[in-house]
Amino acid sequence: MTEKVTHESGTGIAVRGNDIDTDQIIPARFMKVVTFDGLGQFSFFDQRFDENDDPQPHPFNRDEHEGASILVVNANFGCGSSREHAPQALARWGIDAIVGESFAEIFAGNCLALGIPTVTADAETVEALQDFVEENPDAVIEVDVAAETVRYDGETVAANVDDAQRQALVEGVWDTTALMKSNEAEIERTAQSLPYVEQ
């Protein structure tokens, strides 16, 4: 059993635009690393800096969004190549949950492997949340995975969490590596019982 993820809360940060792909989230040149440590600083790098590494207007560069942990995006976020470095970079930036109109399936699966909920809502709800986050960078956003709601500014809005994802997060069975390690003895017993495994 791993940590249960029933809800996440924190200040929000909005990144607007449909079809933001994994290469925008983490450019390929930053993926030549042995571990994922330190990837956070390269999140949205080519949108945040120009060719001379001078900062550009981007939510991830704004001081008022420092420490934000709830990312609010639009449609088909995380499309493109299936690089797991994208959610790893966001997690190391400090993102604990993502609310959007829709997500690429593999990206959502890679987020689940890190315990990051990808919560969906309709376009109008997402746009209203983005507007609120930009106008109120210090306000707390609450994402209730179990109840499938997002709370902010005294309001509770309906959201959706994929059934399998919600079950895995709420029951604490999202980290398959940790689950395997916690069942090492059972895995060893099973391995010894297999006729094609050398003893």
Short mmCIF file of C-alpha atoms in Angstrom, two decimals:
data_model
loop_
_atom_site.label_atom_id
_atom_site.label_comp_id
_atom_site.label_asym_id
_atom_site.label_seq_id
_atom_site.Cartn_x
_atom_site.Cartn_y
_atom_site.Cartn_z
CA MET A 1 0.00 0.00 0.00
CA THR A 2 1.33 3.44 -0.94
CA GLU A 3 0.17 6.87 0.15
CA LYS A 4 -3.52 7.51 -0.46
CA VAL A 5 -4.26 10.58 -2.57
CA THR A 6 -7.79 11.65 -1.70
CA HIS A 7 -7.34 15.39 -2.16
CA GLU A 8 -4.71 17.99 -2.98
CA SER A 9 -4.75 21.69 -2.18
CA GLY A 10 -2.55 24.67 -2.85
CA THR A 11 -2.32 27.85 -4.84
CA GLY A 12 -2.95 27.62 -8.56
CA ILE A 13 -1.10 28.39 -11.77
CA ALA A 14 -2.75 28.56 -15.19
CA VAL A 15 -1.04 27.59 -18.45
CA ARG A 16 -3.39 28.39 -21.30
CA GLY A 17 -3.58 26.73 -24.71
CA ASN A 18 -4.83 23.54 -26.32
CA ASP A 19 -2.57 20.69 -27.46
CA ILE A 20 0.38 21.60 -25.27
CA ASP A 21 2.62 18.62 -25.94
CA THR A 22 5.28 16.92 -23.89
CA ASP A 23 8.08 18.60 -25.85
CA GLN A 24 6.76 21.97 -24.69
CA ILE A 25 6.50 20.70 -21.12
CA ILE A 26 10.09 19.39 -21.16
CA PRO A 27 12.23 19.89 -24.30
CA ALA A 28 14.04 16.75 -25.45
CA ARG A 29 17.54 18.19 -24.93
CA PHE A 30 16.96 18.19 -21.16
CA MET A 31 16.13 14.49 -21.07
CA LYS A 32 19.76 13.31 -21.26
CA VAL A 33 19.94 12.69 -17.53
CA VAL A 34 20.54 9.59 -15.45
CA THR A 35 17.86 10.49 -12.90
CA PHE A 36 14.83 12.79 -12.95
CA ASP A 37 16.33 14.99 -10.22
CA GLY A 38 16.59 18.62 -11.24
CA LEU A 39 14.19 18.35 -14.18
CA GLY A 40 11.76 20.82 -12.58
CA GLN A 41 13.83 23.86 -13.56
CA PHE A 42 13.42 22.94 -17.23
CA SER A 43 9.61 22.85 -17.21
CA PHE A 44 8.26 24.86 -20.19
CA PHE A 45 11.83 26.06 -20.75
CA ASP A 46 11.42 27.13 -24.38
CA GLN A 47 8.30 29.13 -23.53
CA ARG A 48 9.90 30.67 -20.45
CA PHE A 49 13.19 31.76 -22.08
CA ASP A 50 14.28 33.02 -25.51
CA GLU A 51 17.31 31.81 -27.48
CA ASN A 52 19.56 33.99 -25.28
CA ASP A 53 18.07 32.49 -22.10
CA ASP A 54 16.37 35.78 -21.28
CA PRO A 55 13.08 35.32 -19.36
CA GLN A 56 9.84 35.63 -21.32
CA PRO A 57 6.32 36.29 -20.02
CA HIS A 58 5.11 32.92 -18.77
CA PRO A 59 3.15 31.90 -15.66
CA PHE A 60 6.03 29.70 -14.45
CA ASN A 61 8.28 32.80 -14.42
CA ARG A 62 5.97 34.96 -12.31
CA ASP A 63 6.94 35.53 -8.69
CA GLU A 64 3.31 35.52 -7.57
CA HIS A 65 2.97 31.88 -8.70
CA GLU A 66 6.05 30.65 -6.86
CA GLY A 67 5.10 27.59 -4.83
CA ALA A 68 1.87 26.97 -6.76
CA SER A 69 0.94 23.28 -6.78
CA ILE A 70 -2.35 23.09 -8.72
CA LEU A 71 -1.85 23.45 -12.48
CA VAL A 72 -4.87 24.49 -14.59
CA VAL A 73 -4.67 23.71 -18.32
CA ASN A 74 -6.92 23.38 -21.35
CA ALA A 75 -7.61 20.59 -23.87
CA ASN A 76 -5.40 17.64 -24.85
CA PHE A 77 -2.65 18.59 -22.42
CA GLY A 78 0.40 16.30 -22.54
CA CYS A 79 -0.11 15.10 -26.11
CA GLY A 80 2.75 14.14 -28.41
CA SER A 81 5.49 11.71 -27.45
CA SER A 82 4.94 9.55 -24.39
CA ARG A 83 7.93 10.83 -22.43
CA GLU A 84 7.57 10.25 -18.71
CA HIS A 85 9.97 13.14 -18.17
CA ALA A 86 7.06 15.58 -18.68
CA PRO A 87 5.10 14.72 -15.51
CA GLN A 88 8.40 14.12 -13.70
CA ALA A 89 9.45 17.70 -14.50
CA LEU A 90 6.11 19.10 -13.35
CA ALA A 91 6.26 17.05 -10.14
CA ARG A 92 9.76 18.34 -9.42
CA TRP A 93 8.59 21.89 -10.09
CA GLY A 94 6.05 21.30 -7.31
CA ILE A 95 2.83 20.40 -9.13
CA ASP A 96 0.62 18.04 -7.07
CA ALA A 97 -2.54 17.99 -9.23
CA ILE A 98 -3.60 19.11 -12.70
CA VAL A 99 -7.07 20.32 -13.64
CA GLY A 100 -7.87 20.56 -17.35
CA GLU A 101 -10.39 20.02 -20.11
CA SER A 102 -8.71 16.80 -21.28
CA PHE A 103 -5.40 14.97 -21.14
CA ALA A 104 -3.46 12.69 -23.46
CA GLU A 105 -4.01 9.16 -22.19
CA ILE A 106 -0.35 8.20 -21.80
CA PHE A 107 0.45 11.49 -20.07
CA ALA A 108 -2.39 10.89 -17.58
CA GLY A 109 -1.06 7.38 -16.97
CA ASN A 110 2.44 8.71 -16.34
CA CYS A 111 0.97 11.26 -13.90
CA LEU A 112 -0.87 8.49 -12.07
CA ALA A 113 2.41 6.60 -11.63
CA LEU A 114 3.62 9.65 -9.64
CA GLY A 115 0.41 10.07 -7.66
CA ILE A 116 -0.58 13.23 -9.55
CA PRO A 117 -4.34 13.40 -10.22
CA THR A 118 -5.39 14.60 -13.69
CA VAL A 119 -8.86 16.01 -13.12
CA THR A 120 -11.14 17.09 -15.95
CA ALA A 121 -13.90 19.69 -16.17
CA ASP A 122 -15.76 21.40 -19.00
CA ALA A 123 -14.18 24.29 -20.90
CA GLU A 124 -16.25 26.97 -19.18
CA THR A 125 -15.35 25.68 -15.71
CA VAL A 126 -11.66 25.46 -16.58
CA GLU A 127 -11.57 28.96 -18.07
CA ALA A 128 -13.29 30.41 -15.00
CA LEU A 129 -10.74 28.67 -12.76
CA GLN A 130 -7.86 29.97 -14.90
CA ASP A 131 -9.23 33.51 -14.68
CA PHE A 132 -9.56 33.17 -10.90
CA VAL A 133 -6.04 31.78 -10.48
CA GLU A 134 -4.53 34.62 -12.51
CA GLU A 135 -6.45 37.25 -10.54
CA ASN A 136 -5.96 35.57 -7.14
CA PRO A 137 -2.53 33.91 -7.12
CA ASP A 138 -2.58 33.52 -3.33
CA ALA A 139 -5.97 31.79 -3.18
CA VAL A 140 -6.11 28.10 -2.27
CA ILE A 141 -7.59 25.64 -4.74
CA GLU A 142 -8.84 22.32 -3.33
CA VAL A 143 -9.01 19.27 -5.57
CA ASP A 144 -11.07 16.48 -4.01
CA VAL A 145 -10.18 13.32 -5.88
CA ALA A 146 -12.59 11.09 -3.98
CA ALA A 147 -15.59 13.42 -4.34
CA GLU A 148 -14.60 14.61 -7.84
CA THR A 149 -14.92 18.30 -7.06
CA VAL A 150 -12.78 21.42 -7.19
CA ARG A 151 -13.33 24.07 -4.52
CA TYR A 152 -12.23 27.70 -4.73
CA ASP A 153 -13.52 31.11 -3.74
CA GLY A 154 -16.28 29.54 -1.64
CA GLU A 155 -17.60 27.55 -4.60
CA THR A 156 -17.58 23.83 -5.32
CA VAL A 157 -17.61 22.81 -8.96
CA ALA A 158 -18.09 19.32 -10.41
CA ALA A 159 -15.07 17.63 -11.94
CA ASN A 160 -14.23 14.16 -13.20
CA VAL A 161 -11.51 11.69 -12.34
CA ASP A 162 -11.16 8.57 -14.46
CA ASP A 163 -12.67 5.68 -12.46
CA ALA A 164 -9.53 3.53 -12.52
CA GLN A 165 -7.32 6.51 -11.62
CA ARG A 166 -9.59 7.59 -8.79
CA GLN A 167 -9.67 4.08 -7.34
CA ALA A 168 -5.89 3.70 -7.53
CA LEU A 169 -5.27 7.09 -5.90
CA VAL A 170 -7.93 6.86 -3.19
CA GLU A 171 -7.00 3.28 -2.27
CA GLY A 172 -3.27 4.02 -2.37
CA VAL A 173 -2.40 1.50 -5.07
CA TRP A 174 -1.02 3.92 -7.68
CA ASP A 175 2.70 3.28 -7.04
CA THR A 176 3.22 -0.14 -8.62
CA THR A 177 6.94 -0.18 -7.79
CA ALA A 178 6.26 0.37 -4.10
CA LEU A 179 3.54 -2.28 -4.19
CA MET A 180 5.95 -4.80 -5.67
CA LYS A 181 8.61 -3.98 -3.08
CA SER A 182 6.11 -4.36 -0.26
CA ASN A 183 5.25 -7.82 -1.58
CA GLU A 184 8.78 -9.08 -2.20
CA ALA A 185 8.27 -12.29 -0.24
CA GLU A 186 5.15 -13.16 -2.22
CA ILE A 187 6.92 -12.37 -5.50
CA GLU A 188 9.82 -14.62 -4.49
CA ARG A 189 7.43 -17.48 -3.63
CA THR A 190 5.69 -17.11 -6.97
CA ALA A 191 9.00 -17.02 -8.84
CA GLN A 192 10.15 -20.22 -7.13
CA SER A 193 6.95 -21.98 -8.13
CA LEU A 194 7.40 -21.22 -11.83
CA PRO A 195 8.89 -24.15 -13.75
CA TYR A 196 10.69 -21.91 -16.24
CA VAL A 197 12.58 -19.84 -13.63
CA GLU A 198 16.02 -21.16 -12.73
CA GLN A 199 16.48 -21.78 -9.01
#
